[in-house]
Coordinates of N, CA and C in Angstrom, one line a residue:
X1 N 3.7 -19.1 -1.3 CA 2.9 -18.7 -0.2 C 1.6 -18.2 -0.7
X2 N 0.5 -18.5 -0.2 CA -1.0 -18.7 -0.8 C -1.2 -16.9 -0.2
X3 N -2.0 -16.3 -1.2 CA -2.3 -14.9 -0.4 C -3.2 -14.8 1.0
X4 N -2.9 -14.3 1.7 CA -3.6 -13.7 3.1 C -4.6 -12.9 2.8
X5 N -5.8 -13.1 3.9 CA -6.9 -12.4 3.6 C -7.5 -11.7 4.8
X6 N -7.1 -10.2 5.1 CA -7.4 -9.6 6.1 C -9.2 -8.7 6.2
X7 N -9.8 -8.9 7.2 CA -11.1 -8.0 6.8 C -10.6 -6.5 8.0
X8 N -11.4 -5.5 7.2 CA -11.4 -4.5 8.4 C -13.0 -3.9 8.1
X9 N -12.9 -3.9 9.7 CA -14.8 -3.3 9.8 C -14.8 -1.8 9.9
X10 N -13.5 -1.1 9.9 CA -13.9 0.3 9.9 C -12.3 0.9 9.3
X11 N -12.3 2.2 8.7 CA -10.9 3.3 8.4 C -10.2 3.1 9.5
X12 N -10.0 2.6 10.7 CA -9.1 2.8 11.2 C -8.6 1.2 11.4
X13 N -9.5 0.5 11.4 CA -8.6 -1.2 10.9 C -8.0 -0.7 9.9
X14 N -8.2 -0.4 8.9 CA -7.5 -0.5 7.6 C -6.3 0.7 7.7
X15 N -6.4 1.6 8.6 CA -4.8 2.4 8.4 C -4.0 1.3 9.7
X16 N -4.4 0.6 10.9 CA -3.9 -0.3 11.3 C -3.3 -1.3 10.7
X17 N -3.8 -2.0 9.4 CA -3.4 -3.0 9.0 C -2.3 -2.4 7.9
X18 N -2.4 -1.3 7.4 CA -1.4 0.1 6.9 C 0.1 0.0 8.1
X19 N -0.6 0.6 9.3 CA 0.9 0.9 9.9 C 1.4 -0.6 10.3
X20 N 1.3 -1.9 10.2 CA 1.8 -2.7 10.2 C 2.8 -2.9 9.4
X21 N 2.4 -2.9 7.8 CA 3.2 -2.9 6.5 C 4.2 -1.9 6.8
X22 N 3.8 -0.5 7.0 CA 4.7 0.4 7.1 C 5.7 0.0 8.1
X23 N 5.6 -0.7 9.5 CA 6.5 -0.7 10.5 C 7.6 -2.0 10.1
X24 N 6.9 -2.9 8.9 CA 7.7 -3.7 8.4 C 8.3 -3.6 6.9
X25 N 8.3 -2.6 6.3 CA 8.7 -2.2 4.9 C 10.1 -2.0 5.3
X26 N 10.7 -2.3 4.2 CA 12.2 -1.7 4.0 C 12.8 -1.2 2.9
X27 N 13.7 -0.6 2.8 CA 14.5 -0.1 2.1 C 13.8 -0.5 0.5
X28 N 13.4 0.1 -0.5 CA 13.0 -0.6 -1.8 C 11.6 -1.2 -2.3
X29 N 11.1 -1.5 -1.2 CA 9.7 -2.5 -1.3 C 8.6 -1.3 -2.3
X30 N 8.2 -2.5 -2.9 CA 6.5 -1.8 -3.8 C 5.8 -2.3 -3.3
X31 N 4.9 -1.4 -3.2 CA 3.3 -1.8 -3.1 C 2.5 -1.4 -4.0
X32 N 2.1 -2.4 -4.5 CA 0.5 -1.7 -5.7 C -0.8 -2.3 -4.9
X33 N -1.5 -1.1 -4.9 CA -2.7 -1.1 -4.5 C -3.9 -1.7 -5.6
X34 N -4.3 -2.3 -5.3 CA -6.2 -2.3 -6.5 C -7.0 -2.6 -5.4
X35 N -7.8 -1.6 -6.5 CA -9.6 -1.6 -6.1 C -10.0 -0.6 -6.4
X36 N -11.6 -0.8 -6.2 CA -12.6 0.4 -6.7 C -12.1 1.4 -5.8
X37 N -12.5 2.5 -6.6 CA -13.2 3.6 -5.8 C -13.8 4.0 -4.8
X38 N -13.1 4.2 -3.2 CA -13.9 3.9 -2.0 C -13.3 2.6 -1.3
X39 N -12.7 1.9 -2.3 CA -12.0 0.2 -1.6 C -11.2 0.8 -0.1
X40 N -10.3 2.1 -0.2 CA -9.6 2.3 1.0 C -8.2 2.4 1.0
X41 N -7.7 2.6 -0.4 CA -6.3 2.7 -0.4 C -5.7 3.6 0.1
X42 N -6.1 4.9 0.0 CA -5.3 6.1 0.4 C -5.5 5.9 1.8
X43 N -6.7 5.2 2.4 CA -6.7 5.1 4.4 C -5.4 4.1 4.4
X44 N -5.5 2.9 3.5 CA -4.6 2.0 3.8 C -2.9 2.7 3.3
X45 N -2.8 3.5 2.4 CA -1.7 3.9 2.9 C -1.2 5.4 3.5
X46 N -2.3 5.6 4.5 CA -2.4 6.6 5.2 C -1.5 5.7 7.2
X47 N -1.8 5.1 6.9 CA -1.4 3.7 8.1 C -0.4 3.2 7.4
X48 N 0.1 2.9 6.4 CA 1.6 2.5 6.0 C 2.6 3.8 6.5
X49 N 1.9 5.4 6.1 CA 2.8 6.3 6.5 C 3.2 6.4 8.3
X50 N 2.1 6.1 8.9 CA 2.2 6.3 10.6 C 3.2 5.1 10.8
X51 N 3.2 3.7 10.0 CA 4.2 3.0 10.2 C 5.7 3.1 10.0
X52 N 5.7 3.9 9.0 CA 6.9 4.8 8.8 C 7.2 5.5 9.1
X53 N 6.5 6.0 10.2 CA 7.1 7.3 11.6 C 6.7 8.5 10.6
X54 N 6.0 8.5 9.7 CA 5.9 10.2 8.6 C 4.7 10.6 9.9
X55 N 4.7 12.1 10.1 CA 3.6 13.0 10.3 C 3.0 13.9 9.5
X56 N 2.0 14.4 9.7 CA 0.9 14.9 9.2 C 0.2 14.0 7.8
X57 N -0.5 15.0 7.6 CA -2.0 14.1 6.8 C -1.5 13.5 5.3
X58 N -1.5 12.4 4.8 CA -1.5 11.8 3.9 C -2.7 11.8 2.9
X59 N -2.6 12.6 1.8 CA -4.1 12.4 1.1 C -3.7 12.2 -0.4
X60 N -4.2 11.5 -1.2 CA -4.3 10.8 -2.4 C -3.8 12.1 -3.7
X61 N -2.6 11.4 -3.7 CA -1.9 12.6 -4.8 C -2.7 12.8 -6.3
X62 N -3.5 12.0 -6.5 CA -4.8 12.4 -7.9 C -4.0 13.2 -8.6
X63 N -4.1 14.3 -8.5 CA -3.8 15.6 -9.1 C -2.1 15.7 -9.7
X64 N -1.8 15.0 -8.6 CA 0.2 16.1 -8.5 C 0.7 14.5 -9.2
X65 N -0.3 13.3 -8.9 CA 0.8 12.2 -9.1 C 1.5 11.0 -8.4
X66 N 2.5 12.1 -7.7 CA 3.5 11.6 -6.7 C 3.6 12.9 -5.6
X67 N 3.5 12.3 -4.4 CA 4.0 12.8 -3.3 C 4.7 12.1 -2.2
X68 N 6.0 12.9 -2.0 CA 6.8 12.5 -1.2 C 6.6 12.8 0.5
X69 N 7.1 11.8 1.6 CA 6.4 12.4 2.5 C 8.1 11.6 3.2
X70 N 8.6 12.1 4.1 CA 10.1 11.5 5.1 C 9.4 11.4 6.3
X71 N 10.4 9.8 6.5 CA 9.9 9.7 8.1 C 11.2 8.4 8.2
X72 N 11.4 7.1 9.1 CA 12.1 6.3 8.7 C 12.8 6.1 7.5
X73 N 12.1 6.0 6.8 CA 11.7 5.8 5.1 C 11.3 6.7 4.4
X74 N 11.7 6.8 3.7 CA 10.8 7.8 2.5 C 9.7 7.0 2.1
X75 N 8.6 7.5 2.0 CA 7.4 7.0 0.9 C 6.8 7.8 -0.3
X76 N 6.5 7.3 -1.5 CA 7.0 7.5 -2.5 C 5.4 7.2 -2.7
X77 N 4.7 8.2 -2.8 CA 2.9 7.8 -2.8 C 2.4 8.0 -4.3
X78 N 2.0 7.3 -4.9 CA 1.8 7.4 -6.5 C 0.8 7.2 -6.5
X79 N -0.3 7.8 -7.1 CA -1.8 7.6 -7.6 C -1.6 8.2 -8.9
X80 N -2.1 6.6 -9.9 CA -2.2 6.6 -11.4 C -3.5 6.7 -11.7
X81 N -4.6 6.7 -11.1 CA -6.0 7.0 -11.2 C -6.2 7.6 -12.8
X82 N -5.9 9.0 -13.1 CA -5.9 10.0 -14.2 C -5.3 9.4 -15.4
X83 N -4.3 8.5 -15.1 CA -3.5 7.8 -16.3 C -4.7 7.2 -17.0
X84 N -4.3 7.4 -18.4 CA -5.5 6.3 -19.6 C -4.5 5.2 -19.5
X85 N -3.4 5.2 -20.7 CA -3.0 3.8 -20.5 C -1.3 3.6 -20.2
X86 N -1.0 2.5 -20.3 CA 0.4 2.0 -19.7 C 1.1 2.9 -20.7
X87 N 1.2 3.4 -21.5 CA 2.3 4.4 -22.3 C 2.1 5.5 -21.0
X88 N 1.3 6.0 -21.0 CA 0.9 7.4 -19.8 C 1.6 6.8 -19.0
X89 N 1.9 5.8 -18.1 CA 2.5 5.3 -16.9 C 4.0 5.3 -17.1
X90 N 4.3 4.6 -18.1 CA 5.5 5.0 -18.3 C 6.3 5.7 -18.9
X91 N 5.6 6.7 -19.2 CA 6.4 7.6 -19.5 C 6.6 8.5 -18.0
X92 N 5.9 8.3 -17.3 CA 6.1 9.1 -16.1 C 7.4 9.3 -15.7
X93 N 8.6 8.4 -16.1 CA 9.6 7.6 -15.7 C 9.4 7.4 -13.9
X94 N 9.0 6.3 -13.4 CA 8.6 6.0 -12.3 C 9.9 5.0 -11.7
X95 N 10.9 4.8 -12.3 CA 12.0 4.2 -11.7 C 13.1 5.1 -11.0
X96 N 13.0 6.3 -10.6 CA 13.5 6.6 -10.3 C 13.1 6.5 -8.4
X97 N 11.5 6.4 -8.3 CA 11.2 6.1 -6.7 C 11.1 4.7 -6.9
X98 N 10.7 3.9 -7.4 CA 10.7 2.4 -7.5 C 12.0 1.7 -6.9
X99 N 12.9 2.7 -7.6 CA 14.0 2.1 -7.4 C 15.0 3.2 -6.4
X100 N 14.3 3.9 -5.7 CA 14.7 4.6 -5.1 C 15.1 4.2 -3.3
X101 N 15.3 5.2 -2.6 CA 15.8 5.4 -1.4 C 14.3 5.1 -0.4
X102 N 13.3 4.8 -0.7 CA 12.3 4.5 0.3 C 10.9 3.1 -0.3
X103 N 9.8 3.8 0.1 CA 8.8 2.7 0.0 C 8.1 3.1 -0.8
X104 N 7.6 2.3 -2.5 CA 6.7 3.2 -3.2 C 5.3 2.5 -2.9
X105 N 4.2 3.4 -2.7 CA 3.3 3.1 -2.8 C 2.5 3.4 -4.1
X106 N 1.6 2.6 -4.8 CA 1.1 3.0 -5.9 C -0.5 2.5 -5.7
X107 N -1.2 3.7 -5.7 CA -2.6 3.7 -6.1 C -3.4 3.0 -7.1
X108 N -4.3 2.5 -7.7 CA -4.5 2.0 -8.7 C -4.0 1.3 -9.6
X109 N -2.7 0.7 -8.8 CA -1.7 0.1 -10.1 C -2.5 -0.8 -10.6
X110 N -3.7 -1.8 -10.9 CA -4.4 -2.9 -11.6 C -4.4 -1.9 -13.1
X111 N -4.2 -0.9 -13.3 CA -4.4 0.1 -14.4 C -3.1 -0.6 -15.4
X112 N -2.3 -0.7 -14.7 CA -0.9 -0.5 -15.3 C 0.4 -1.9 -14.8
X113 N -0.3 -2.9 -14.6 CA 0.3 -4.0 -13.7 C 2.0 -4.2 -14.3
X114 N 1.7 -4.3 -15.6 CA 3.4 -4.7 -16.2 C 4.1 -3.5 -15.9
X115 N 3.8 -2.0 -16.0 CA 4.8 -1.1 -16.0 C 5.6 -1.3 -14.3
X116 N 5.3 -2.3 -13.5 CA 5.8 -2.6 -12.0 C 6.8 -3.8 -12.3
X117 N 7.5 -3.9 -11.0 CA 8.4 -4.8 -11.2 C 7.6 -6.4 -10.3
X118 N 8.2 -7.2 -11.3 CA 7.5 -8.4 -10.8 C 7.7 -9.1 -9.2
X119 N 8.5 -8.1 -8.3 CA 8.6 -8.9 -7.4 C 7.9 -7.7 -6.4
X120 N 7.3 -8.0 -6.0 CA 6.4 -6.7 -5.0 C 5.4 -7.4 -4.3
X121 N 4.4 -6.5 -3.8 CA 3.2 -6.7 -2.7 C 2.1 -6.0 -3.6
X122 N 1.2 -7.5 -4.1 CA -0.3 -6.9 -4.5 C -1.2 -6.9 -3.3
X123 N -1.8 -5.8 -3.4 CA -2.9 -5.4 -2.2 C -3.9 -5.3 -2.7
X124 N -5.6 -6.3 -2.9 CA -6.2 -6.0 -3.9 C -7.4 -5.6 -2.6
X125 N -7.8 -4.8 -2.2 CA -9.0 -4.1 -1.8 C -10.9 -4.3 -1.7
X126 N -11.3 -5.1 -1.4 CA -12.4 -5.2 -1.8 C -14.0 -4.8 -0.9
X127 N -14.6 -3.8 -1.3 CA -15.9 -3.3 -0.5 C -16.7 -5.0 -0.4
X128 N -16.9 -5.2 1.0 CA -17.6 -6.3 1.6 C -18.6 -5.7 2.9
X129 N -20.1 -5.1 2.0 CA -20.8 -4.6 3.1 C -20.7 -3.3 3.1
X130 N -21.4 -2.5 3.8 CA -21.1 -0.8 3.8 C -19.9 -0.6 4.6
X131 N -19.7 -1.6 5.6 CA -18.3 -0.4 6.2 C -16.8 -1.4 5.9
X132 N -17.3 -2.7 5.6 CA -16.4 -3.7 5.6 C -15.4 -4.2 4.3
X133 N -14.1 -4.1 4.4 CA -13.5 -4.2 3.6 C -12.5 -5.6 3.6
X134 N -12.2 -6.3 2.7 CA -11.3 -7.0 2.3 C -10.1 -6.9 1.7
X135 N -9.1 -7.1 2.4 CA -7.4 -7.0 1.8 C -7.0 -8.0 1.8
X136 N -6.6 -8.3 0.0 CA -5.8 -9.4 0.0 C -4.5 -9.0 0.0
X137 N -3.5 -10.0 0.8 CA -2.2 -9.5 0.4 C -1.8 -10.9 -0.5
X138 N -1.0 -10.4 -1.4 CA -0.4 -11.4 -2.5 C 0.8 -10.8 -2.5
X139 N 2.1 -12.0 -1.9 CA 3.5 -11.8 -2.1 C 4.0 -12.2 -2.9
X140 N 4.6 -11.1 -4.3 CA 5.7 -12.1 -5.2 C 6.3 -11.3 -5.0
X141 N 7.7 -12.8 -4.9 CA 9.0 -13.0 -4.3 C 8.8 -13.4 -2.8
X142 N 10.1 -13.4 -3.0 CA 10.6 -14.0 -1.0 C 10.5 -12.7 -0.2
X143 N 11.0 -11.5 -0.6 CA 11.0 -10.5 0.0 C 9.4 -10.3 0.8
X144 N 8.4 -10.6 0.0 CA 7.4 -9.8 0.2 C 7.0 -10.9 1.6
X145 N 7.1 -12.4 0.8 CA 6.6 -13.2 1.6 C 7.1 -13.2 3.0
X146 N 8.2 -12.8 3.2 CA 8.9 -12.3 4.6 C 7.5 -11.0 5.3
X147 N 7.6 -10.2 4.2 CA 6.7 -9.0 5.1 C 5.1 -9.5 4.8
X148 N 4.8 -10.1 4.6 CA 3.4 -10.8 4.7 C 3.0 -11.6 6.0
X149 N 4.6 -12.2 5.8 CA 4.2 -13.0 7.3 C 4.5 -12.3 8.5
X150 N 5.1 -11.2 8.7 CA 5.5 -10.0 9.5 C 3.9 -10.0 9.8
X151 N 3.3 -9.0 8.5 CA 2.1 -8.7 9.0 C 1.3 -9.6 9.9
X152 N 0.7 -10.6 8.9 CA -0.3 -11.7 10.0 C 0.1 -11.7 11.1
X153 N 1.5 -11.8 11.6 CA 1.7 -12.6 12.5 C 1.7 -11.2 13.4
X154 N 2.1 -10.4 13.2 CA 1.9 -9.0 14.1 C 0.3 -8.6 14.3
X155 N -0.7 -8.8 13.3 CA -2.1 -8.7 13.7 C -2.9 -9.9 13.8
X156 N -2.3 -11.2 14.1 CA -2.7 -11.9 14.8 C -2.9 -11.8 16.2
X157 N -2.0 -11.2 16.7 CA -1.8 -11.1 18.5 C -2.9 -10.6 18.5
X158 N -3.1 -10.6 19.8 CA -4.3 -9.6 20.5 C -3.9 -7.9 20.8
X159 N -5.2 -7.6 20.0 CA -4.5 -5.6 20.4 C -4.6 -5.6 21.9
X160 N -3.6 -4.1 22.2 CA -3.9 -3.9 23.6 C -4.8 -3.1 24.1
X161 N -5.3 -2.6 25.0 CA -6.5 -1.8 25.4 C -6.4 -0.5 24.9
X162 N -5.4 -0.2 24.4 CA -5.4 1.2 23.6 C -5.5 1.1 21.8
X163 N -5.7 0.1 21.6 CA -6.2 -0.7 20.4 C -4.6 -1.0 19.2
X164 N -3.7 -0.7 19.8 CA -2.4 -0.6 19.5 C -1.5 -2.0 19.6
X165 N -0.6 -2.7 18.7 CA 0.1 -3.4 19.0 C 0.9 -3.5 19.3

């Protein structure tokens, strides 16, 4: 399956095209995020958590690493940002949420692409314009390709007047 290419004109497309993923994630799934600085990952998986039924504020763990947040699912929020190189990454031991009880998300994985497992969801991010962004989704494996086409086909419809699907 060739990758999908979603645009969003503002933060809140992009946590929409977020709680989409989230309302279709299951049990195990990765996500690695790429892009610059400002590309919109933490919005985009700020909208994977509302799809996950999590409340309150989701903000880019930088600092701590990993933050856990419960909701359907666990999400498993990882920003490697601070990491120099793939030794730093793995030594984190990161299989323990990878391979864990919920959904990992990972921040800046383009940093560290091998220390992931090869069957996941690339999300690569790209500033188009000042407010406009580009998400590619790239599904390797079948798994993902199932929630790829989830997504499209869930933001294909037409939103409803409360801008909700």
């Amino acid at each position: 399956m060739p990758p999908v290419i979603l645009r969003s004109n503002s933060p809140g497309e992009t946590r929409r095209i977020g709680a989409s993923l989230g309302r279709h994630a299951e049990y195990g799934d990765v996500l690695l995020l790429c892009g610059d600085l400002g590309a919109g990952k933490t919005c985009l998986t700020q909208g994977i958590a509302r799809g996950l039924g999590i409340e309150g504020y989701v903000r880019s763990p930088t600092f701590v690493l990993v933050s856990i947040h419960r909701g359907r699912l666990a999400l498993y929020h990882i920003d490697i940002y601070r990491l120099e190189n793939l030794a730093e990454v793995l030594d984190l031991g990161l299989e323990e949420y990878l391979e864990g009880d919920g959904v990992s998300v990972i921040e800046w994985a383009d940093k560290a692409l091998e220390a992931f497992p090869q069957s996941c969801l690339l999300v690569t991010m790209v500033v188009d314009g000042e407010k406009e962004r580009l998400i590619r989704l790239e599904p390797l494996g079948e798994r993902y390709e199932r929630l790829v086409t989830q997504v499209h086909e869930e933001l294909s419809k037409p939103t409803s007047p409360s801008g909700r699907n």
